[in-house]
XYZ file of C-alpha atoms in Angstrom:
334
model
C -0.355 -0.281 0.113
C 0.836 3.187 -0.717
C 2.111 5.502 2.005
C -1.006 7.716 3.097
C -0.612 11.616 3.042
C -2.825 13.427 5.860
C -4.307 15.710 3.804
C -5.866 13.165 2.356
C -7.065 11.930 5.514
C -8.038 15.821 6.539
C -9.891 16.127 3.166
C -12.101 13.323 4.171
C -13.310 14.417 7.400
C -13.952 17.865 6.108
C -17.061 16.065 3.840
C -17.943 14.053 6.769
C -18.732 16.935 8.625
C -19.703 19.029 6.070
C -21.598 17.065 3.454
C -20.173 18.036 0.445
C -16.623 18.515 -1.546
C -17.352 22.483 -1.807
C -18.342 22.968 1.624
C -14.979 20.985 2.780
C -12.995 23.137 0.630
C -14.526 26.285 2.245
C -13.460 25.231 5.584
C -10.538 23.976 4.703
C -9.654 27.379 2.316
C -8.865 24.764 0.183
C -10.066 24.936 -3.640
C -12.402 22.328 -4.913
C -10.007 20.609 -7.117
C -7.648 20.754 -4.187
C -9.695 18.538 -2.055
C -11.006 16.418 -4.881
C -7.125 16.013 -5.758
C -6.033 14.547 -2.391
C -9.240 12.437 -1.985
C -8.720 10.508 -5.644
C -5.480 10.057 -4.082
C -6.306 8.997 -1.060
C -8.534 6.519 -2.180
C -5.987 5.075 -4.800
C -3.733 4.591 -1.612
C -6.539 2.503 0.002
C -8.127 0.836 -2.689
C -11.421 1.673 -1.865
C -14.114 3.798 -2.635
C -14.919 6.180 0.447
C -17.570 8.513 -1.146
C -21.045 8.324 -2.456
C -21.197 11.450 -3.941
C -24.786 12.985 -5.489
C -25.962 16.258 -6.373
C -27.216 16.928 -3.641
C -23.614 16.674 -1.638
C -21.699 13.825 -0.509
C -21.398 10.797 2.290
C -18.947 8.910 3.378
C -19.072 4.966 2.385
C -19.646 2.224 4.674
C -15.029 1.634 4.478
C -15.599 5.636 4.049
C -16.809 5.898 7.800
C -14.383 3.525 9.529
C -11.299 5.486 7.609
C -13.249 9.268 9.154
C -13.103 7.286 12.186
C -9.680 6.734 11.750
C -8.948 9.711 10.274
C -10.241 11.540 13.229
C -7.673 9.589 15.468
C -4.392 9.684 12.942
C -5.473 13.536 12.634
C -5.479 14.486 16.535
C -2.365 12.437 17.583
C -0.635 14.488 14.683
C -2.055 17.746 16.450
C -0.668 16.672 19.750
C 2.806 15.664 18.398
C 2.569 18.482 17.087
C 2.119 20.601 20.451
C 3.958 18.238 22.453
C 7.903 18.765 20.057
C 6.573 22.357 20.573
C 6.428 21.879 23.827
C 9.279 19.848 24.204
C 11.440 22.729 21.958
C 10.681 25.498 24.043
C 11.020 24.255 27.234
C 12.046 20.723 27.438
C 9.197 19.511 29.447
C 7.314 16.233 28.929
C 2.987 16.522 28.855
C 1.349 14.452 31.040
C -2.412 14.246 30.441
C -4.397 14.543 33.446
C -8.460 14.547 33.907
C -10.442 15.260 36.998
C -13.809 15.616 37.449
C -14.548 19.371 38.089
C -14.655 19.874 41.701
C -11.841 17.778 42.578
C -9.654 19.334 39.913
C -10.382 22.722 41.122
C -8.804 21.718 44.367
C -5.821 20.157 43.616
C -4.822 21.032 40.003
C -4.074 24.713 41.024
C -1.782 22.872 43.593
C -0.672 20.704 42.167
C 0.686 23.113 39.104
C 2.583 25.249 41.651
C 4.062 22.130 42.883
C 5.660 20.851 39.602
C 7.117 24.431 39.415
C 9.171 24.756 42.488
C 10.124 20.131 41.470
C 13.787 20.192 40.243
C 14.619 19.569 36.483
C 15.301 15.723 36.221
C 16.893 13.822 33.860
C 15.642 9.886 32.730
C 17.141 6.971 34.358
C 19.747 6.048 31.541
C 20.535 9.350 30.823
C 21.672 9.833 34.532
C 23.546 7.001 34.696
C 25.528 7.807 31.571
C 25.999 11.433 33.276
C 24.178 13.000 29.781
C 22.983 16.368 31.138
C 22.192 17.887 27.314
C 18.445 16.833 27.966
C 17.031 18.186 32.084
C 13.177 17.959 32.075
C 10.259 19.088 33.628
C 6.645 17.707 33.837
C 3.600 20.053 31.993
C 0.478 19.231 32.382
C -2.648 18.638 29.766
C -5.507 19.106 32.061
C -9.244 17.521 31.106
C -12.153 18.856 32.938
C -14.936 15.990 32.586
C -17.661 13.743 34.027
C -16.820 10.307 35.283
C -17.242 7.973 32.383
C -15.855 10.217 29.646
C -12.440 10.095 31.510
C -12.639 6.410 32.208
C -13.376 6.226 28.939
C -10.546 8.132 28.116
C -8.061 6.403 30.476
C -9.336 2.747 29.142
C -8.380 4.303 25.235
C -4.996 6.111 26.257
C -5.801 9.089 26.112
C -5.232 10.170 29.166
C -2.184 9.323 31.429
C -4.020 9.857 35.015
C -7.081 11.091 36.223
C -8.615 12.139 39.603
C -11.803 10.496 40.347
C -14.337 10.464 42.666
C -15.980 6.939 44.402
C -17.922 6.024 47.816
C -18.332 2.458 49.618
C -21.346 1.538 47.299
C -19.449 2.939 44.267
C -16.638 0.972 43.431
C -17.853 -1.517 40.548
C -17.381 1.564 38.164
C -13.728 1.151 37.784
C -12.273 -0.902 35.386
C -9.985 -4.316 35.824
C -7.686 -2.072 33.634
C -7.315 -0.003 35.688
C -5.824 1.026 39.387
C -7.026 3.426 41.653
C -5.494 4.134 44.866
C -7.014 6.552 47.550
C -5.416 9.763 48.016
C -8.370 11.372 50.560
C -11.870 11.063 52.057
C -13.812 13.725 52.131
C -17.191 13.979 54.719
C -20.709 14.812 52.952
C -23.019 16.837 53.902
C -26.885 17.621 53.530
C -27.753 21.200 52.809
C -30.921 22.064 53.426
C -32.817 25.709 53.127
C -33.031 27.340 56.694
C -36.715 28.146 55.742
C -37.557 24.218 56.064
C -36.698 23.983 59.910
C -35.011 21.590 62.107
C -34.005 18.220 60.904
C -34.178 15.641 63.690
C -30.949 13.343 63.631
C -30.560 9.600 65.622
C -27.952 8.654 68.118
C -25.728 7.672 64.896
C -25.885 11.289 63.875
C -28.080 10.142 60.966
C -30.739 12.689 59.765
C -34.086 11.954 59.548
C -34.896 12.239 55.259
C -38.567 11.833 56.043
C -38.504 15.392 56.595
C -37.092 15.993 52.891
C -39.830 13.457 51.256
C -42.173 16.890 49.126
C -38.136 18.072 48.905
C -36.393 18.696 45.787
C -33.246 16.923 44.751
C -29.972 18.888 42.582
C -28.355 16.135 41.234
C -25.201 15.560 38.727
C -25.458 15.620 35.185
C -23.443 12.228 35.573
C -26.047 9.555 35.925
C -23.533 7.596 37.510
C -22.317 9.829 40.319
C -21.083 8.357 43.380
C -23.066 11.238 45.993
C -26.196 10.614 43.728
C -26.282 6.975 44.278
C -25.662 7.731 48.320
C -27.908 9.835 48.305
C -31.063 7.386 46.372
C -29.714 4.840 48.731
C -30.246 6.901 51.587
C -33.562 7.871 50.827
C -34.660 4.358 49.638
C -34.184 3.108 53.557
C -36.488 5.848 54.648
C -38.875 4.695 52.455
C -39.053 7.036 49.090
C -36.897 7.480 46.254
C -35.649 11.436 45.810
C -36.802 13.358 43.643
C -34.894 14.752 41.321
C -35.437 18.779 39.836
C -32.262 19.386 38.726
C -28.853 17.949 37.684
C -25.920 20.360 37.781
C -22.353 20.142 38.334
C -21.620 23.379 39.614
C -21.236 23.224 43.362
C -22.241 27.146 43.897
C -24.964 27.303 41.812
C -26.641 24.362 44.040
C -26.054 26.076 46.876
C -27.362 29.384 45.259
C -30.420 26.743 44.746
C -30.630 25.365 47.893
C -30.186 29.152 49.421
C -33.488 30.476 47.685
C -35.187 27.233 49.012
C -35.318 25.455 45.495
C -33.884 22.220 46.201
C -31.728 20.117 48.963
C -28.533 18.332 47.996
C -26.070 16.575 49.628
C -22.026 18.163 49.499
C -18.492 17.471 49.865
C -16.862 19.373 52.481
C -14.683 21.051 49.922
C -17.526 22.565 48.408
C -19.749 23.964 51.629
C -21.357 26.992 51.176
C -21.324 29.745 54.736
C -24.690 31.083 53.361
C -26.587 31.467 56.740
C -30.076 30.561 55.277
C -28.050 27.238 54.119
C -28.836 24.333 57.112
C -25.709 21.922 56.701
C -25.719 18.642 58.486
C -22.482 16.795 59.005
C -23.550 13.205 57.494
C -21.254 10.365 59.603
C -18.187 9.054 58.190
C -18.790 5.385 58.868
C -21.953 5.623 56.393
C -21.258 7.706 53.446
C -18.090 9.786 52.478
C -16.449 10.924 49.456
C -13.289 9.333 48.203
C -10.606 10.822 46.123
C -8.795 8.660 44.146
C -5.888 8.740 41.462
C -6.608 6.572 38.732
C -4.287 5.201 36.130
C -3.664 2.474 33.568
C -2.271 -0.742 34.919
C 0.895 -0.944 34.184
C 1.723 -4.184 31.408
C 5.050 -5.682 31.371
C 6.394 -4.593 27.438
C 9.478 -5.902 25.904
C 11.002 -3.146 24.572
C 13.810 -3.952 21.955
C 15.279 -0.981 21.286
C 15.738 2.553 24.042
C 13.216 4.928 23.589
C 13.868 8.490 25.113
C 10.576 9.291 24.296
C 8.802 6.386 25.960
C 11.499 6.721 29.266
C 10.842 10.805 28.897
C 7.074 10.173 29.616
C 7.381 7.669 32.009
C 9.193 9.701 34.282
C 7.230 12.572 34.126
C 4.472 10.459 34.871
C 5.909 9.311 37.845
C 6.673 12.739 39.120
C 3.082 14.171 38.831
C 1.725 10.797 40.531
C 4.446 12.544 43.643
C 3.242 15.552 43.415
C -0.331 14.628 43.760
C -0.107 12.654 46.566
C 2.361 15.999 48.432
C -0.429 18.155 47.485
C -2.973 16.171 48.847
C -1.747 15.261 51.972
C -3.216 17.866 53.679
C -6.516 16.081 53.235
C -5.840 12.759 54.400
């Protein structure tokens, strides 16, 4: 097979996105003959027809759809390669791709960034042994904030190196066997309700009487598998009712405003509590529920390496440095 030209992949992706060669040409700021030229070269190299062309536009064939999927991956890798080389050239920094659920990321990532700035630059093990001082490296964070399911998927696909996720005692099964989860610290959960509801009784074990909230509207996460939501649902079902979900959002500042206005009740982690006097805050027993913050990574697999790969070595070293600094900055909350 002929070597593939990424311009053909770029043209095919643009046609798939826009629905026609003319629209693809406008998007890419190429001429239509140029787009057609690269499409023909790609079809010749692969030995397959990739587009169904009609007077109303062009759509990928069945095999064309497969090529589009791979084209998105390949072009994404090319873009990332360019960014990584530029980062290396400008500051000899090795990017580490870390994801986080927003509430944990907002708390940990800024401190992690500061910690990395004061860490001495380092060498890969082989360079240090050889006394090579030409490449003194540092790690750079490439941060993604997203919901659990998407972060787990990106970890499994190799699109992320690490992720800061949360779980509860009731919610451990979401971690696939291909991933490793290390506990960093635990946060207490607090039941937050409008002051206007009045006093909520608490039993001898510190558990609030949730039956007082049967008619209230709960604020749940956008993520349908959110760990805290599962805790709430479990406690409400034990009290004899299904919680009535009236809003879904992941911005705890906004949720606190809704509670203060009397529009919702919610379970809030300690790091996101409000000091609003119109909110009653009731601590939940740690023995019953808490939010565990986890550092999740892909399972390390033994690799047979036939040659020294300095890029792989640098990436492994950078990930190790970030892991060490995550543990350092989260130690204060243990």
